[in-house]
PDB file of C-alpha atoms in Angstrom:
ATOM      1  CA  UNK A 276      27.755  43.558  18.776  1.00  0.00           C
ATOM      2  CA  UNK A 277      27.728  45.582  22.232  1.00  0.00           C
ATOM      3  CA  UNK A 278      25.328  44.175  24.751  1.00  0.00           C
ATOM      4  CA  UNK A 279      24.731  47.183  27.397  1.00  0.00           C
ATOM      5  CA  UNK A 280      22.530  47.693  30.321  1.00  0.00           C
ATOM      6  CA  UNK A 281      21.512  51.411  31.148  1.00  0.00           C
ATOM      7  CA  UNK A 282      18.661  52.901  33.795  1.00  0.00           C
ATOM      8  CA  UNK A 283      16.901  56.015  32.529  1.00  0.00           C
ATOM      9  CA  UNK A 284      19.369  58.687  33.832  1.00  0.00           C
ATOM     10  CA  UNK A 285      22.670  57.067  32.776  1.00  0.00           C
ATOM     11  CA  UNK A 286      21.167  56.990  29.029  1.00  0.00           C
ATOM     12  CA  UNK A 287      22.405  59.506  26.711  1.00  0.00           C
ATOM     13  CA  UNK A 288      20.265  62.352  24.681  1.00  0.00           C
ATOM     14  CA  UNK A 289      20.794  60.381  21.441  1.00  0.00           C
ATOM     15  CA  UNK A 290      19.969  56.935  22.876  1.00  0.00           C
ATOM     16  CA  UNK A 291      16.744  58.531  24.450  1.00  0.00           C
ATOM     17  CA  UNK A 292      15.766  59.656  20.961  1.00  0.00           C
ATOM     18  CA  UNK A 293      16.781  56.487  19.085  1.00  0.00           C
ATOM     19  CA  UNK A 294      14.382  53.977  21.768  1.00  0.00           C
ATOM     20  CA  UNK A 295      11.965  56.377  21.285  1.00  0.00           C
ATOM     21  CA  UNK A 296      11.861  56.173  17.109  1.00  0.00           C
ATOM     22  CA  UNK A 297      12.395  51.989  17.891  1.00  0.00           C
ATOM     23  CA  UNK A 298       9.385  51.862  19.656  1.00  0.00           C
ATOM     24  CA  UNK A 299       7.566  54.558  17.825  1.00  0.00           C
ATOM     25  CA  UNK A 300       4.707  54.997  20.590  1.00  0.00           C
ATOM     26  CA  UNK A 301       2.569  58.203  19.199  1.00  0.00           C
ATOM     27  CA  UNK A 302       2.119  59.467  22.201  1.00  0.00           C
ATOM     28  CA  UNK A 303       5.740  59.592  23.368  1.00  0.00           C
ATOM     29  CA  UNK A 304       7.557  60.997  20.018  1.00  0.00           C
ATOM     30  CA  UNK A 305       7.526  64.299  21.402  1.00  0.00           C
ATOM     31  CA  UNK A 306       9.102  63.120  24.948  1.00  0.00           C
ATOM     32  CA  UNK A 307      12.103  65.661  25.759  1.00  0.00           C
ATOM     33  CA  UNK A 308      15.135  63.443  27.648  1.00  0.00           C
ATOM     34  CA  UNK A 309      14.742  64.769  30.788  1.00  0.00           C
ATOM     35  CA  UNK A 310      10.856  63.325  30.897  1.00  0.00           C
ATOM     36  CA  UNK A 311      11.841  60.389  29.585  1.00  0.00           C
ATOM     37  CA  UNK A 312      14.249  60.093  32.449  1.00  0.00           C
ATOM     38  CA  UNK A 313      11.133  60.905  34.836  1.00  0.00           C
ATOM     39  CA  UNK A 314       8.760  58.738  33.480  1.00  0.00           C
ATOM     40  CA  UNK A 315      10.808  55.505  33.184  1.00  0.00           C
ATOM     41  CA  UNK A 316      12.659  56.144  35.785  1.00  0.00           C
ATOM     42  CA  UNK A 317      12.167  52.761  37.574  1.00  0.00           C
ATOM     43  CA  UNK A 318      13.211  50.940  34.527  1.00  0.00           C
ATOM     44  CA  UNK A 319      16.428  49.486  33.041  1.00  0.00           C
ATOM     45  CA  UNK A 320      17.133  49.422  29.516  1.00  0.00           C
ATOM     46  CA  UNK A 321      19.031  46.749  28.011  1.00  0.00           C
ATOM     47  CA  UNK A 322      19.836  46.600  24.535  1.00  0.00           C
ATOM     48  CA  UNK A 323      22.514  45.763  21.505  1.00  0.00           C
ATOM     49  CA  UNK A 324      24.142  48.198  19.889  1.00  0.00           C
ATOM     50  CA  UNK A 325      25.892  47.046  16.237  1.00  0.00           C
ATOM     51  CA  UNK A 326      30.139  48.006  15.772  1.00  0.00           C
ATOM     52  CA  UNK A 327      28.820  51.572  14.495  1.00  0.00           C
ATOM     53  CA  UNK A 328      27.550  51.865  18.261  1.00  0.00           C
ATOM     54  CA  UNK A 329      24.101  52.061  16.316  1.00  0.00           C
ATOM     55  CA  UNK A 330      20.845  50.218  18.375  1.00  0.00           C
ATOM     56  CA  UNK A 331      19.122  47.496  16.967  1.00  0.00           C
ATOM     57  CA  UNK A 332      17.719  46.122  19.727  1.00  0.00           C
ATOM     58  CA  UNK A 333      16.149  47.354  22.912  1.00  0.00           C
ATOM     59  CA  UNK A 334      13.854  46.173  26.028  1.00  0.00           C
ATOM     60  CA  UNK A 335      13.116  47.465  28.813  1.00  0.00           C
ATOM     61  CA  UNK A 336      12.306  46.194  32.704  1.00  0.00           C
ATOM     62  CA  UNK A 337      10.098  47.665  34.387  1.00  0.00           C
ATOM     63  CA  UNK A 338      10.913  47.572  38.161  1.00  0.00           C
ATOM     64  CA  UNK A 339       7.494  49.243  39.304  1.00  0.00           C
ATOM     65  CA  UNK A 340       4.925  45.895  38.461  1.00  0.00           C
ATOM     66  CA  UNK A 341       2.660  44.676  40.912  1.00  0.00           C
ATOM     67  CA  UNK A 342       0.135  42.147  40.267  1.00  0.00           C
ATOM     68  CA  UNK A 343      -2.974  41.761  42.804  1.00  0.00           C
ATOM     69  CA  UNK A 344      -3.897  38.155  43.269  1.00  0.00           C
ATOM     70  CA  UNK A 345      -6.879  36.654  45.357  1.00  0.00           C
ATOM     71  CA  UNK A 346      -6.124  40.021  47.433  1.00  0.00           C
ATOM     72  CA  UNK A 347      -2.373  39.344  47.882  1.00  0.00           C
ATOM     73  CA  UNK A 348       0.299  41.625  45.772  1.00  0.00           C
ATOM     74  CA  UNK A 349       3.007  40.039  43.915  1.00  0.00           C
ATOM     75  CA  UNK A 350       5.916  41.969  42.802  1.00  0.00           C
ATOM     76  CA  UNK A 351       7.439  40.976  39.716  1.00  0.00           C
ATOM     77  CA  UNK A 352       9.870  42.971  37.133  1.00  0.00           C
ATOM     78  CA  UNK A 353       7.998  43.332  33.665  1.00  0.00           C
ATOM     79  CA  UNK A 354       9.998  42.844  30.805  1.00  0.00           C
ATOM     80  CA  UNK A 355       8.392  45.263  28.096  1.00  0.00           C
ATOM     81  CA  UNK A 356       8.810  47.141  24.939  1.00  0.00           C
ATOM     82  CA  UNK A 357      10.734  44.813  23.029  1.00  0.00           C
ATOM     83  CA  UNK A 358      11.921  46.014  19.443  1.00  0.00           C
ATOM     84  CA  UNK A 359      14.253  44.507  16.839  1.00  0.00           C
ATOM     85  CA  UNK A 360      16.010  46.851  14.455  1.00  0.00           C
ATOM     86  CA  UNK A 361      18.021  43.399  12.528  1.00  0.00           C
ATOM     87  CA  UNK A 362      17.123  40.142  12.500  1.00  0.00           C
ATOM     88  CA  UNK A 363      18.507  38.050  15.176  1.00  0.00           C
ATOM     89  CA  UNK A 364      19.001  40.926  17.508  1.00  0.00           C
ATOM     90  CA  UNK A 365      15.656  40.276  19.158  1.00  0.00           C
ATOM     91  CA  UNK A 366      16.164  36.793  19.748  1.00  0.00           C
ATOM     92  CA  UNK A 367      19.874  37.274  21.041  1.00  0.00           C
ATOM     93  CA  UNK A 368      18.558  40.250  23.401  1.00  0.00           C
ATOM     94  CA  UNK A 369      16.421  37.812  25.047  1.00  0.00           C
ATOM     95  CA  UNK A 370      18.874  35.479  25.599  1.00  0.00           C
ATOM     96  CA  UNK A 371      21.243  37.926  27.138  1.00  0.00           C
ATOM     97  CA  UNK A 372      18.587  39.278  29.525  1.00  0.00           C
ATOM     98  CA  UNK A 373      17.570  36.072  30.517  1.00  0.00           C
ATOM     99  CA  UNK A 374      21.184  35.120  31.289  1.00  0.00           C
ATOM    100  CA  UNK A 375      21.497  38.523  32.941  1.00  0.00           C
ATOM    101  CA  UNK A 376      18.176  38.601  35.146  1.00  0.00           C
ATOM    102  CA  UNK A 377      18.821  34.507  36.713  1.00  0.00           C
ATOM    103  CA  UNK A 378      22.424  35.789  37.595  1.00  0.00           C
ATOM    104  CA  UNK A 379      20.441  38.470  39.304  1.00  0.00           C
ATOM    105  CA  UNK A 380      17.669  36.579  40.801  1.00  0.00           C
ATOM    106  CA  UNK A 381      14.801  38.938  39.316  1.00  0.00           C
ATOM    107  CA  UNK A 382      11.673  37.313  39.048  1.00  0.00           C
ATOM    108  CA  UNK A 383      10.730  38.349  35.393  1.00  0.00           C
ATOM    109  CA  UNK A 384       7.492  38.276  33.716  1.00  0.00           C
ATOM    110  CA  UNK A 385       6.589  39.748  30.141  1.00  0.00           C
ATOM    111  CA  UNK A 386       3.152  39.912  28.001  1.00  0.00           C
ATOM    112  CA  UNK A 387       2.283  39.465  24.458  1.00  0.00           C
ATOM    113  CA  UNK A 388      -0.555  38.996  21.776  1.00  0.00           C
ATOM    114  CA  UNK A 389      -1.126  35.188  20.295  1.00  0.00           C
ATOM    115  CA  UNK A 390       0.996  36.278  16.876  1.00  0.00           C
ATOM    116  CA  UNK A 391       4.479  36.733  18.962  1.00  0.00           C
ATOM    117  CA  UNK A 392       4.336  33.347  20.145  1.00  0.00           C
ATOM    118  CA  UNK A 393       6.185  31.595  17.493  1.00  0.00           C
ATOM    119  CA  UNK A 394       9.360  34.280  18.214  1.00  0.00           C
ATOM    120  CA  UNK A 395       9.179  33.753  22.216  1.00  0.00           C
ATOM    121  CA  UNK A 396       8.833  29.570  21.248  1.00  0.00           C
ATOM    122  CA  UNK A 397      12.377  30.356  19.432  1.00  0.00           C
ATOM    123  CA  UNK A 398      13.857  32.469  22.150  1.00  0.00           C
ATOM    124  CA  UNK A 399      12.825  29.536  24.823  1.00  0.00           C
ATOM    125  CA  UNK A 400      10.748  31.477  26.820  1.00  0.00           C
ATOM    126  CA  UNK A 401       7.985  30.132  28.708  1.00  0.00           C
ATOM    127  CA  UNK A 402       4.734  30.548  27.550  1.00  0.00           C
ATOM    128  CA  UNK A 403       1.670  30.739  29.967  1.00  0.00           C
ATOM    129  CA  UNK A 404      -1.239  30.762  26.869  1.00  0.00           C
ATOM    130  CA  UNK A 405      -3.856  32.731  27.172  1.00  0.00           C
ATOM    131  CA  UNK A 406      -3.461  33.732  31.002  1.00  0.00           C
ATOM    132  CA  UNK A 407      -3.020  37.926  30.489  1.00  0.00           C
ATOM    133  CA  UNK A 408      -6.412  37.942  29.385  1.00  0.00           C
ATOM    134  CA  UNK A 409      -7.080  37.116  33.000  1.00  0.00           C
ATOM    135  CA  UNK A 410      -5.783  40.319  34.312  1.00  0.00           C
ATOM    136  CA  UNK A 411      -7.714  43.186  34.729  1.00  0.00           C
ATOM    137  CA  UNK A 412      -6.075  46.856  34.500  1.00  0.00           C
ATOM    138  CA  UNK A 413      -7.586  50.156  35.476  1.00  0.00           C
ATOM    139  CA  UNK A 414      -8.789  52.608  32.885  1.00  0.00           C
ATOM    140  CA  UNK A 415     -10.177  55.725  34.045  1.00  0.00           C
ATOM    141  CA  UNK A 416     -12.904  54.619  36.658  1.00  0.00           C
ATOM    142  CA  UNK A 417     -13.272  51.306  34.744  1.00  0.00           C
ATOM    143  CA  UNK A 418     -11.244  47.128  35.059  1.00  0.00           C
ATOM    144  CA  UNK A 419     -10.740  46.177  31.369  1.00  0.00           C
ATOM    145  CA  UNK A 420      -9.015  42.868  30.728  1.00  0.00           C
ATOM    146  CA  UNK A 421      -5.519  43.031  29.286  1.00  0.00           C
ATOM    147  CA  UNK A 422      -5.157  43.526  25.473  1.00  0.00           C
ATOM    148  CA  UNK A 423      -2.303  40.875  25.806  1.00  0.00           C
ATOM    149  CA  UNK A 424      -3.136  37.228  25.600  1.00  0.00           C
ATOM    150  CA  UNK A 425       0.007  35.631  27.471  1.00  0.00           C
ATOM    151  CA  UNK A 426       2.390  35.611  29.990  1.00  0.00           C
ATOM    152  CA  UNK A 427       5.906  35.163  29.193  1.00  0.00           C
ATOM    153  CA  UNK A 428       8.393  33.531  32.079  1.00  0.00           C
ATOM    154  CA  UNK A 429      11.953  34.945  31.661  1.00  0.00           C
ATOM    155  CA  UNK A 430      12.695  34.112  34.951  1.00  0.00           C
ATOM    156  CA  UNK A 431      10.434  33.057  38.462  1.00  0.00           C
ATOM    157  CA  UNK A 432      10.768  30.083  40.438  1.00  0.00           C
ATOM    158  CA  UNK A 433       8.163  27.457  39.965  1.00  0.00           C
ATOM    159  CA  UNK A 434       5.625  28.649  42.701  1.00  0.00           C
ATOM    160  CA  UNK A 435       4.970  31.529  40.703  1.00  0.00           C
ATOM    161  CA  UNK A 436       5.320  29.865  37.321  1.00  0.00           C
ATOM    162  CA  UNK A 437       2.192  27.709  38.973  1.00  0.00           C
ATOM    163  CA  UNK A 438       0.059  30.790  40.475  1.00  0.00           C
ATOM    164  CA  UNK A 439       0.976  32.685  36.629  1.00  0.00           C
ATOM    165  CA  UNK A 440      -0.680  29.457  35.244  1.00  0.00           C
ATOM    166  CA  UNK A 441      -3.853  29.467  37.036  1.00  0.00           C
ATOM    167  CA  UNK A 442      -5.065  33.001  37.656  1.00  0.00           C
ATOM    168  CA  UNK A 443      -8.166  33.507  39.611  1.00  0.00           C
ATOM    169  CA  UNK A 444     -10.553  36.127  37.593  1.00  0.00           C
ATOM    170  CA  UNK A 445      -9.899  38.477  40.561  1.00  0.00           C
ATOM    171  CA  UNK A 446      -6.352  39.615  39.587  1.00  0.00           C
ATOM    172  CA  UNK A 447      -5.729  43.272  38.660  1.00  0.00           C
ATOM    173  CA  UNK A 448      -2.244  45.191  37.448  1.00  0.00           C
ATOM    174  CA  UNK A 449      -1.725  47.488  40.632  1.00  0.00           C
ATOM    175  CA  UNK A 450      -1.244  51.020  40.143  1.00  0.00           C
ATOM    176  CA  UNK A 451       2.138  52.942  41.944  1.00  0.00           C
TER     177      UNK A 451
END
């Protein structure tokens, strides 16, 4: 097992194309590497590769994640877009990014729906229940709230942790 940690522009042609099939997003099968590169390119990709230097597991931190609160921004990074090709990978990934992102200091924060909280309750992750429904995000002209139901805490000191666990209905995912 190879733990790695890549941004957009050091990852290769063939990784590119092998996150892409993990997270098998429609809309992005068609993604050439060099928009790939473009589009995530304030994001870090950390992942597991097996001894055949094969992935089977990737996520990805976003770098570009405000959240609007009571009128005051909070930047956070967004852990996102985690998939699992074998079992176990997943919940060692998580582990190794959380290790990796408290040696760094970054101030993490993920999402998910009600059904993933048994895995995060394994990988130790802090569960703020029912708070992204809280969050509004822009669609078009319109605020929707979040299809996600909670936050995860990878990593944020306990100020935040508190403000996370008692969002005011007036907090919206900022656009960049």
């Amino acid at each position: 097992m190879n733990y790695q940690i890549k941004t957009a522009n050091d990852l290769t042609k063939d990784e590119i194309k092998n996150i892409l099939k993990l997270w098998d997003v429609p809309a992005w099968s068609t993604m050439n590497a060099d928009y790939f590169r473009l589009f995530f390119k304030n994001s870090e990709f950390h992942f597991i590769k097996d001894h055949f230097s094969r992935l089977t597991a990737i996520i990805r931190l976003n770098f570009d994640f405000t959240l609007e609160i009571s009128g005051k921004e909070y930047e956070f990074v967004e852990a996102v877009g985690l998939v699992s090709a074998e079992k176990g990978n997943g919940k060692k990934l998580i582990q190794l990014l959380r290790e990796n992102i408290s040696n760094r200091n970054l101030e993490t924060i993920g999402f998910c729906n009600m059904d993933l909280r048994p895995f995060y309750e394994k990988c130790d992750v802090k569960i703020l229940h029912d708070q992204a429904k809280i969050i509004k995000e822009k669609e078009g002209t319109d605020w929707i709230t979040s299809e996600d139901d909670d936050i995860l805490i990878f990593n944020a000191d306990k100020e935040k942790i508190e403000l996370l666990s008692r969002l005011p209905e007036n907090t919206y995912l900022k656009e960049k």
